[in-house]
Amino acid sequence: MKKIKTIELENSLRHASKDDLELILDSYQETEFTLEFERLLTVKNMTKSDLIKKTTLDRNYAYQIIQGSKNASKDKIIQFCIALQCSLEESNRLLTLSDNSSLYAKQKRDALLIVAIEKQYTVMETNDLLNQFELEIL
């Protein structure tokens, strides 16, 4: 099945009748967090083990998040994103797929996290930056 772009889907939903909704909803090709995460691991050419070493997460807990058996908080997903050196777009996608809110530039802490992601800081460098501004570390 052809992957539908979000903008196209939103447009279809705006103009849909009640009868069209079933057809539109059947066409959803939902991407689960774990599938997207695995895709990014492949694209970034990183093993799960190497990734977890770059976070401050407990190894077992991190594996449970990756496998989808544990739901992760926004901070945990951001640690993964930073360790994977994700772009801001990739990070926001993982946050959304994990049922967390996207990073929002008008929130001070999120703004600093955006800077850290864009500048490809490590988790430790990101925590130093947050600490510098007296904000909660990851």
mmCIF file of C-alpha atoms in Angstrom:
data_model
loop_
_atom_site.group_PDB
_atom_site.id
_atom_site.type_symbol
_atom_site.label_atom_id
_atom_site.label_comp_id
_atom_site.label_asym_id
_atom_site.label_seq_id
_atom_site.Cartn_x
_atom_site.Cartn_y
_atom_site.Cartn_z
ATOM 1 C CA MET A 1 0.000 0.000 0.000
ATOM 2 C CA LYS A 2 1.254 3.487 -0.878
ATOM 3 C CA LYS A 3 2.352 5.580 2.095
ATOM 4 C CA ILE A 4 0.126 8.647 2.432
ATOM 5 C CA LYS A 5 1.712 11.973 3.341
ATOM 6 C CA THR A 6 0.289 13.645 6.433
ATOM 7 C CA ILE A 7 -0.742 16.769 4.535
ATOM 8 C CA GLU A 8 -2.670 14.667 2.014
ATOM 9 C CA LEU A 9 -4.374 12.758 4.809
ATOM 10 C CA GLU A 10 -5.321 15.960 6.623
ATOM 11 C CA ASN A 11 -6.755 17.369 3.399
ATOM 12 C CA SER A 12 -8.806 14.194 2.832
ATOM 13 C CA LEU A 13 -10.135 14.344 6.386
ATOM 14 C CA ARG A 14 -11.161 17.994 6.012
ATOM 15 C CA HIS A 15 -13.314 17.198 2.987
ATOM 16 C CA ALA A 16 -14.560 13.752 3.984
ATOM 17 C CA SER A 17 -18.160 12.807 4.461
ATOM 18 C CA LYS A 18 -19.125 10.340 7.183
ATOM 19 C CA ASP A 19 -19.273 7.632 4.524
ATOM 20 C CA ASP A 20 -15.730 8.419 3.386
ATOM 21 C CA LEU A 21 -14.251 8.109 6.875
ATOM 22 C CA GLU A 22 -14.191 4.313 6.927
ATOM 23 C CA LEU A 23 -12.344 4.195 3.600
ATOM 24 C CA ILE A 24 -9.875 6.849 4.728
ATOM 25 C CA LEU A 25 -9.245 5.214 8.109
ATOM 26 C CA ASP A 26 -8.695 1.851 6.408
ATOM 27 C CA SER A 27 -5.971 3.453 4.292
ATOM 28 C CA TYR A 28 -3.922 4.475 7.332
ATOM 29 C CA GLN A 29 -0.502 2.952 7.295
ATOM 30 C CA GLU A 30 0.400 3.597 10.880
ATOM 31 C CA THR A 31 4.045 3.522 11.744
ATOM 32 C CA GLU A 32 4.646 2.301 15.246
ATOM 33 C CA PHE A 33 7.375 3.728 17.401
ATOM 34 C CA THR A 34 9.365 0.490 17.398
ATOM 35 C CA LEU A 35 9.366 0.245 13.595
ATOM 36 C CA GLU A 36 10.484 3.849 13.196
ATOM 37 C CA PHE A 37 13.107 3.363 15.880
ATOM 38 C CA GLU A 38 14.484 0.278 14.114
ATOM 39 C CA ARG A 39 14.536 2.191 10.823
ATOM 40 C CA LEU A 40 16.545 5.010 12.382
ATOM 41 C CA LEU A 41 18.992 2.553 13.946
ATOM 42 C CA THR A 42 19.594 1.123 10.484
ATOM 43 C CA VAL A 43 19.897 4.544 8.824
ATOM 44 C CA LYS A 44 22.287 5.776 11.521
ATOM 45 C CA ASN A 45 24.236 2.486 11.324
ATOM 46 C CA MET A 46 24.136 1.959 15.076
ATOM 47 C CA THR A 47 23.540 -1.108 17.199
ATOM 48 C CA LYS A 48 21.126 -1.047 20.129
ATOM 49 C CA SER A 49 24.008 -1.778 22.473
ATOM 50 C CA ASP A 50 26.106 1.148 21.187
ATOM 51 C CA LEU A 51 23.088 3.429 21.345
ATOM 52 C CA ILE A 52 22.268 2.555 24.942
ATOM 53 C CA LYS A 53 25.879 3.210 25.981
ATOM 54 C CA LYS A 54 25.446 6.798 24.731
ATOM 55 C CA THR A 55 22.406 7.395 26.956
ATOM 56 C CA THR A 56 22.211 7.545 30.736
ATOM 57 C CA LEU A 57 19.471 4.899 30.760
ATOM 58 C CA ASP A 58 19.573 1.573 32.546
ATOM 59 C CA ARG A 59 20.352 -1.105 29.951
ATOM 60 C CA ASN A 60 17.346 -3.337 30.712
ATOM 61 C CA TYR A 61 14.931 -0.407 30.822
ATOM 62 C CA ALA A 62 16.287 0.950 27.542
ATOM 63 C CA TYR A 63 15.792 -2.406 25.819
ATOM 64 C CA GLN A 64 12.207 -2.538 27.087
ATOM 65 C CA ILE A 65 11.532 0.884 25.561
ATOM 66 C CA ILE A 66 13.096 -0.128 22.248
ATOM 67 C CA GLN A 67 11.028 -3.329 22.143
ATOM 68 C CA GLY A 68 7.862 -1.402 22.961
ATOM 69 C CA SER A 69 7.102 -3.203 26.231
ATOM 70 C CA LYS A 70 7.574 0.039 28.217
ATOM 71 C CA ASN A 71 6.220 3.470 27.394
ATOM 72 C CA ALA A 72 8.897 6.093 27.674
ATOM 73 C CA SER A 73 8.704 9.640 28.942
ATOM 74 C CA LYS A 74 9.626 12.559 26.725
ATOM 75 C CA ASP A 75 13.050 12.835 28.369
ATOM 76 C CA LYS A 76 13.882 9.173 27.719
ATOM 77 C CA ILE A 77 12.948 9.490 24.042
ATOM 78 C CA ILE A 78 15.039 12.652 23.779
ATOM 79 C CA GLN A 79 18.018 10.776 25.228
ATOM 80 C CA PHE A 80 17.617 8.184 22.485
ATOM 81 C CA CYS A 81 17.292 10.912 19.850
ATOM 82 C CA ILE A 82 20.429 12.658 21.053
ATOM 83 C CA ALA A 83 22.386 9.410 21.195
ATOM 84 C CA LEU A 84 21.201 8.563 17.663
ATOM 85 C CA GLN A 85 22.113 12.071 16.475
ATOM 86 C CA CYS A 86 18.618 12.516 15.085
ATOM 87 C CA SER A 87 17.580 15.675 13.333
ATOM 88 C CA LEU A 88 14.915 17.836 14.948
ATOM 89 C CA GLU A 89 12.362 16.421 12.517
ATOM 90 C CA GLU A 90 13.331 12.818 13.341
ATOM 91 C CA SER A 91 13.261 13.618 17.057
ATOM 92 C CA ASN A 92 9.801 15.150 16.898
ATOM 93 C CA ARG A 93 8.562 12.173 14.901
ATOM 94 C CA LEU A 94 9.823 9.714 17.545
ATOM 95 C CA LEU A 95 8.314 11.859 20.279
ATOM 96 C CA THR A 96 4.951 11.892 18.519
ATOM 97 C CA LEU A 97 5.010 8.150 17.821
ATOM 98 C CA SER A 98 5.775 7.501 21.492
ATOM 99 C CA ASP A 99 2.743 9.570 22.546
ATOM 100 C CA ASN A 100 4.844 12.462 23.811
ATOM 101 C CA SER A 101 4.628 16.092 22.794
ATOM 102 C CA SER A 102 6.982 17.499 20.187
ATOM 103 C CA LEU A 103 9.660 19.950 21.160
ATOM 104 C CA TYR A 104 8.275 23.494 21.229
ATOM 105 C CA ALA A 105 10.689 26.383 20.702
ATOM 106 C CA LYS A 106 8.677 28.792 22.865
ATOM 107 C CA GLN A 107 9.278 26.677 25.964
ATOM 108 C CA LYS A 108 12.662 27.438 27.529
ATOM 109 C CA ARG A 109 13.655 23.837 28.254
ATOM 110 C CA ASP A 110 12.467 22.585 24.871
ATOM 111 C CA ALA A 111 14.357 25.439 23.186
ATOM 112 C CA LEU A 112 17.592 24.283 24.830
ATOM 113 C CA LEU A 113 16.855 20.685 23.808
ATOM 114 C CA ILE A 114 16.364 21.875 20.225
ATOM 115 C CA VAL A 115 19.766 23.583 20.365
ATOM 116 C CA ALA A 116 21.358 20.408 21.739
ATOM 117 C CA ILE A 117 19.803 18.273 19.001
ATOM 118 C CA GLU A 118 20.734 20.674 16.221
ATOM 119 C CA LYS A 119 24.313 20.981 17.473
ATOM 120 C CA GLN A 120 24.489 17.200 18.052
ATOM 121 C CA TYR A 121 25.428 17.472 21.714
ATOM 122 C CA THR A 122 25.876 14.283 23.708
ATOM 123 C CA VAL A 123 23.461 13.477 26.519
ATOM 124 C CA MET A 124 26.045 14.700 29.045
ATOM 125 C CA GLU A 125 26.601 17.963 27.139
ATOM 126 C CA THR A 126 22.832 18.418 26.947
ATOM 127 C CA ASN A 127 22.497 17.900 30.694
ATOM 128 C CA ASP A 128 25.291 20.432 31.280
ATOM 129 C CA LEU A 129 23.424 22.946 29.110
ATOM 130 C CA LEU A 130 20.157 22.385 30.977
ATOM 131 C CA ASN A 131 21.942 22.612 34.317
ATOM 132 C CA GLN A 132 23.623 25.852 33.258
ATOM 133 C CA PHE A 133 20.150 27.401 32.910
ATOM 134 C CA GLU A 134 18.944 25.746 36.141
ATOM 135 C CA LEU A 135 16.500 23.468 34.329
ATOM 136 C CA GLU A 136 15.785 19.811 35.011
ATOM 137 C CA ILE A 137 18.331 17.517 33.352
ATOM 138 C CA LEU A 138 17.318 14.535 31.245
#
